[in-house]
MMTF fields as JSON, N, C-alpha, C and O atoms, coordinates in Angstrom:
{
  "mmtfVersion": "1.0.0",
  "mmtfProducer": "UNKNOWN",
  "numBonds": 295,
  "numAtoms": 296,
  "numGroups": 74,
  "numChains": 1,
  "numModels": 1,
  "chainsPerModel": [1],
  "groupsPerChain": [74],
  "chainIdList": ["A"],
  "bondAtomList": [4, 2, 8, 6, 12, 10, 16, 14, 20, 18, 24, 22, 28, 26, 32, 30, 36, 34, 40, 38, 44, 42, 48, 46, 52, 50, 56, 54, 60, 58, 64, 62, 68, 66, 72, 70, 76, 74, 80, 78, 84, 82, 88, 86, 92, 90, 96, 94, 100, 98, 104, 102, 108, 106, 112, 110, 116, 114, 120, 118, 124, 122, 128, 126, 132, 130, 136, 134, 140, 138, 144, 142, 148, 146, 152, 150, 156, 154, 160, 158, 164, 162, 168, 166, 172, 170, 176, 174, 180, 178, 184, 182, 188, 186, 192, 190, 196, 194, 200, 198, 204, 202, 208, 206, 212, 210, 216, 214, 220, 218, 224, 222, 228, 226, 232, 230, 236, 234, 240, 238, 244, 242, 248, 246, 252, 250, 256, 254, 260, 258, 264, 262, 268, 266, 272, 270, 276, 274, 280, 278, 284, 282, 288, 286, 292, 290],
  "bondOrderList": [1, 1, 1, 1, 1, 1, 1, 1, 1, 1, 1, 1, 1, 1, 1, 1, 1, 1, 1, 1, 1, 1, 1, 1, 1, 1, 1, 1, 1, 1, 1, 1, 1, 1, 1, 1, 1, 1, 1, 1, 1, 1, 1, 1, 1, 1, 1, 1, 1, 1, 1, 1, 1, 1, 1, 1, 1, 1, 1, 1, 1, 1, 1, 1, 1, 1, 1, 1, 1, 1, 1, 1, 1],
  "groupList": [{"groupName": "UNK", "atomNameList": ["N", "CA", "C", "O"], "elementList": ["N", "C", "C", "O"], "formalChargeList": [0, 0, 0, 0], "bondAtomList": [1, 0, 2, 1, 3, 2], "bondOrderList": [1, 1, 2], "singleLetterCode": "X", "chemCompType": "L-PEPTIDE LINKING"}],
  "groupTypeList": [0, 0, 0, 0, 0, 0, 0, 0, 0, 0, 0, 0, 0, 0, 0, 0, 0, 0, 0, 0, 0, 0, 0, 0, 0, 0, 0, 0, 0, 0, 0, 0, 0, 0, 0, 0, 0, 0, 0, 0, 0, 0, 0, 0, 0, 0, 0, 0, 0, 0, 0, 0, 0, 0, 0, 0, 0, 0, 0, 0, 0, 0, 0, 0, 0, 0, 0, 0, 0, 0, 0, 0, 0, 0],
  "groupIdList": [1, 2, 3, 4, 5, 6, 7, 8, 9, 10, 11, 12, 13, 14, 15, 16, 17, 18, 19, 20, 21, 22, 23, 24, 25, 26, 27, 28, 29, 30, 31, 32, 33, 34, 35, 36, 37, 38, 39, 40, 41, 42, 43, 44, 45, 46, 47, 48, 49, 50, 51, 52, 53, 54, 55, 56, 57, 58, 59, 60, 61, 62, 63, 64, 65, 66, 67, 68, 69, 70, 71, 72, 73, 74],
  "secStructList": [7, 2, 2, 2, 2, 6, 6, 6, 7, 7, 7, 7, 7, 7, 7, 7, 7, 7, 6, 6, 6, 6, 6, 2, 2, 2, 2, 6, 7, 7, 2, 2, 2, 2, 6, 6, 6, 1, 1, 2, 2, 2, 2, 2, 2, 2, 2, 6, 2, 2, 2, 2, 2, 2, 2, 2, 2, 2, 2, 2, 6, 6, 7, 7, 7, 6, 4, 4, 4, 1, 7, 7, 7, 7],
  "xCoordList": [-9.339, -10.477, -11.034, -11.134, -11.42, -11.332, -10.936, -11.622, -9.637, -8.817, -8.877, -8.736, -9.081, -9.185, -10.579, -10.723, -11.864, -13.258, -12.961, -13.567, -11.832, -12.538, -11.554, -11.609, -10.843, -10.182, -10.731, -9.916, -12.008, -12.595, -12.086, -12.521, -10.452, -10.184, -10.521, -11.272, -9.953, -9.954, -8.686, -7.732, -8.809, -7.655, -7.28, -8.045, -6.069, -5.847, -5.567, -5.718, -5.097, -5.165, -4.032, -3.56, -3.983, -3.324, -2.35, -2.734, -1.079, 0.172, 0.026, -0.425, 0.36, 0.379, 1.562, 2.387, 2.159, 3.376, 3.624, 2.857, 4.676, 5.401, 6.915, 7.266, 7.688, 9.077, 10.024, 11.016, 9.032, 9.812, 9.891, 10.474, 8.813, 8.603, 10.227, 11.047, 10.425, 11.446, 12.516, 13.47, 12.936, 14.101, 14.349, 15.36, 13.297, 13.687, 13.942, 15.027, 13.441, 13.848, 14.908, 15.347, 15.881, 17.011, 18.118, 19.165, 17.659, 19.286, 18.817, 19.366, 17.711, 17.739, 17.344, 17.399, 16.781, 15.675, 14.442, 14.148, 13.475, 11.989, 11.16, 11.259, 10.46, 9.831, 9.26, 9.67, 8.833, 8.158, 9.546, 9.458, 10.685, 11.592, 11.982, 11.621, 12.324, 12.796, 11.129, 10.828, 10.534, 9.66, 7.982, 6.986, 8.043, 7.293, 6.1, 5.184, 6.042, 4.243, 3.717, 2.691, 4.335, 3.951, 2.45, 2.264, 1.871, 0.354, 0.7, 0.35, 1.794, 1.726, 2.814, 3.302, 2.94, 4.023, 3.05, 3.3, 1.526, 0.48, -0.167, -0.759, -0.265, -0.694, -0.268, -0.829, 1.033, 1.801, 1.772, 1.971, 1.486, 1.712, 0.322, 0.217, -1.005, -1.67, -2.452, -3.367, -2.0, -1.502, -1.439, -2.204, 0.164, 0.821, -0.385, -0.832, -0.982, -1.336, -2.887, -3.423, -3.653, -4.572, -4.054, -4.93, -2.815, -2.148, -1.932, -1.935, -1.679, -1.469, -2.697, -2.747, -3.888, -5.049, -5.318, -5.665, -5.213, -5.911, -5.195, -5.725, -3.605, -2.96, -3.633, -4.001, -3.578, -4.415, -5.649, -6.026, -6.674, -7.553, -7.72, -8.391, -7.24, -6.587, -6.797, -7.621, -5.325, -4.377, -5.421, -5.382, -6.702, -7.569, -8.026, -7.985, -8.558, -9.888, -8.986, -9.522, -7.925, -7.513, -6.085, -5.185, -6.362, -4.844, -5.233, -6.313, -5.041, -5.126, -3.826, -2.853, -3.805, -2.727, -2.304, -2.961, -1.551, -0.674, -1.461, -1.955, -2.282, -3.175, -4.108, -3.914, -5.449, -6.368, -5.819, -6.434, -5.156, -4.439, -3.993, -4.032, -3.599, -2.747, -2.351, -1.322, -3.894, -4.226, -3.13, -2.531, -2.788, -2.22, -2.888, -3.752, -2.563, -3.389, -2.824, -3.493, -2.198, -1.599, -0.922, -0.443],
  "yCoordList": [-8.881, -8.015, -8.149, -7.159, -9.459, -9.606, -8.814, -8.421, -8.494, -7.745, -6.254, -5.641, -5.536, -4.117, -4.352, -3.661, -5.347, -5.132, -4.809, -4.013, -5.708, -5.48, -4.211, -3.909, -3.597, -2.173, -1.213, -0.565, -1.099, -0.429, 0.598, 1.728, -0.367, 0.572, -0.262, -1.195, 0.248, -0.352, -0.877, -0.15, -1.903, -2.194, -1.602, -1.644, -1.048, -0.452, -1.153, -0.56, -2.558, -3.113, -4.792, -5.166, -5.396, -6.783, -7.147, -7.099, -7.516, -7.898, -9.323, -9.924, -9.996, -11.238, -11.682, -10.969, -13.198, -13.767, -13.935, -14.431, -13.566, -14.282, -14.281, -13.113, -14.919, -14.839, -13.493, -12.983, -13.182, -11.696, -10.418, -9.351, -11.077, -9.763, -9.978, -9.06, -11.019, -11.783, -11.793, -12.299, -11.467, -11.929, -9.62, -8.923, -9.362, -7.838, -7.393, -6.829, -7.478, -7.042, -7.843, -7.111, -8.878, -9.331, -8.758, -8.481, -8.531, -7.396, -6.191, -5.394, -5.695, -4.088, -3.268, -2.039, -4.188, -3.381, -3.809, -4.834, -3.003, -3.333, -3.822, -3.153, -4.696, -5.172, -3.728, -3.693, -2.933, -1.584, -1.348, -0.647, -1.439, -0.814, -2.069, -1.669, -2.858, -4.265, -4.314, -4.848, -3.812, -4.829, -3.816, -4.335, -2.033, -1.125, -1.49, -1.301, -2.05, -2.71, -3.799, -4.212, -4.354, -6.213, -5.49, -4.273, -6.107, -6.374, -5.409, -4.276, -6.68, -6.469, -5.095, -4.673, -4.746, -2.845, -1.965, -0.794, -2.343, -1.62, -1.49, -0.437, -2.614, -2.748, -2.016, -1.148, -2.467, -1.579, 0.454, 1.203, 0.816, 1.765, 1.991, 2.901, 1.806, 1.93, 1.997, 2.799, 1.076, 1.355, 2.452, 3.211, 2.59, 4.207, 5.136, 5.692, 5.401, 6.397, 6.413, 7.492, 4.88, 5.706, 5.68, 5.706, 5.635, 5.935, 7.2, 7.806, 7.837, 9.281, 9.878, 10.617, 9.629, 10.282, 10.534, 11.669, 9.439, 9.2, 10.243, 10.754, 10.369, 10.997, 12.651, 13.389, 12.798, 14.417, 14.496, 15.63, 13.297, 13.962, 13.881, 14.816, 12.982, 13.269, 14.435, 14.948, 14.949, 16.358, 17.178, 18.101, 17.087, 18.212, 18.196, 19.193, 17.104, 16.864, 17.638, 17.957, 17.804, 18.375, 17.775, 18.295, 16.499, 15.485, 14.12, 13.653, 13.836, 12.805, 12.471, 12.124, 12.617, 12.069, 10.477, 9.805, 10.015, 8.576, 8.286, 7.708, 8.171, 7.758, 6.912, 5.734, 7.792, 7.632, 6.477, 5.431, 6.704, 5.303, 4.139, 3.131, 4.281, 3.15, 3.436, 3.878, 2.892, 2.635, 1.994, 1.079, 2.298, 1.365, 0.673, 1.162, -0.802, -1.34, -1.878, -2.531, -1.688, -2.062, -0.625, -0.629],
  "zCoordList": [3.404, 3.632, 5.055, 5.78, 5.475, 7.206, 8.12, 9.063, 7.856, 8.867, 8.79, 9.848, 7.599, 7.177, 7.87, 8.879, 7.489, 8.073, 9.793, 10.51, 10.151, 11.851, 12.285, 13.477, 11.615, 12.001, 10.887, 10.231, 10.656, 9.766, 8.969, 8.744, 8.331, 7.479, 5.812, 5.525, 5.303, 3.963, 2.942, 2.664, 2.571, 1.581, 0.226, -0.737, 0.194, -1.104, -2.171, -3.24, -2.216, -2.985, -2.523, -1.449, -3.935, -3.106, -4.245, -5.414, -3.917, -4.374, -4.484, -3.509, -5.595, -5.657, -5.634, -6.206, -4.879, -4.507, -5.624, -6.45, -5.808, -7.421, -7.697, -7.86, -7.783, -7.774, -8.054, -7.534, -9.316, -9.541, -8.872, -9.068, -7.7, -6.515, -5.669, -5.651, -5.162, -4.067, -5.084, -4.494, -6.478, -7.103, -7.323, -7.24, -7.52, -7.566, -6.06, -5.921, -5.296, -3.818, -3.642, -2.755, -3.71, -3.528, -4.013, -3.428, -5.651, -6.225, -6.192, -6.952, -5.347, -4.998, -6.023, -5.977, -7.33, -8.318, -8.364, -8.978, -7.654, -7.724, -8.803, -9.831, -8.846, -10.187, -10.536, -11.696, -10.423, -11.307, -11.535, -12.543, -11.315, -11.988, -13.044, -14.151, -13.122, -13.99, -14.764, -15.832, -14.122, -15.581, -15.338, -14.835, -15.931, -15.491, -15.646, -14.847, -16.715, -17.477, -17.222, -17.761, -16.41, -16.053, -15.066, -15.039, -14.608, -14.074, -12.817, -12.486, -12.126, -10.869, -10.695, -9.647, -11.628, -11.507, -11.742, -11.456, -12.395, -11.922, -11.156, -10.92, -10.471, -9.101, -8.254, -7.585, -8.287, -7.0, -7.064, -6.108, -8.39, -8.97, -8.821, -9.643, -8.304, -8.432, -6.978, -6.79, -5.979, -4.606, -4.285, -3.692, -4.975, -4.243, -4.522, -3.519, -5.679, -5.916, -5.141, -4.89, -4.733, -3.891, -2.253, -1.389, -1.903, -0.834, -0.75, 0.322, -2.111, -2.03, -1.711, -0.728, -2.521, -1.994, -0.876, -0.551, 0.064, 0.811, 1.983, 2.97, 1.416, 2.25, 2.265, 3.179, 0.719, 0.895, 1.336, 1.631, 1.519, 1.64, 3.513, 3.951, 4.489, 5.44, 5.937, 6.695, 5.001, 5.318, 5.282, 6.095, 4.304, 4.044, 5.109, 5.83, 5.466, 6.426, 7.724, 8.785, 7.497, 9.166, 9.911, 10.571, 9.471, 9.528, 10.766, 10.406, 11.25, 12.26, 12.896, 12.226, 14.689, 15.284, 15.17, 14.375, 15.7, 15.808, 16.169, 15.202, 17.115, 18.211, 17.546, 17.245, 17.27, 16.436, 15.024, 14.817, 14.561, 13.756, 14.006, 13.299, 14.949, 15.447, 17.101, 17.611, 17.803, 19.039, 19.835, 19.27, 20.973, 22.188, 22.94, 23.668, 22.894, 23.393, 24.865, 25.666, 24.945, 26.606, 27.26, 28.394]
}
């Protein structure tokens, strides 16, 4: 939360370390795919979807360049 505070954006949410994250990304099936109902396949599933919002409401508002997101700092 620190870090979203000092780039005044906001966190969509938080993934917890857990083996079955690092054992599904190794054989190339995502825990929402191996295991749809576990906590953390809602989580992630729950992520996406206010990632999606945020994407439409964006798009509504008009859209935003690279820039404005993700500043150059040198």
């Amino acid at each position: 939360q620190p870090l979203a505070d000092a780039y005044s954006t906001e966190v969509l949410g938080e993934i917890p370390i857990e083996p079955a994250i690092r054992e599904g990304g190794d054989s190339g099936l995502p825990i929402t795919v191996l295991a749809p109902n576990c906590e953390t396949s809602k989580r992630y599933q729950d992520i996406a979807t206010k990632l999606w919002d945020k994407l439409i409401e964006v798009n509504e508002d008009g859209g935003v360049d690279n820039q404005s997101i993700q500043p150059t700092i040198f």
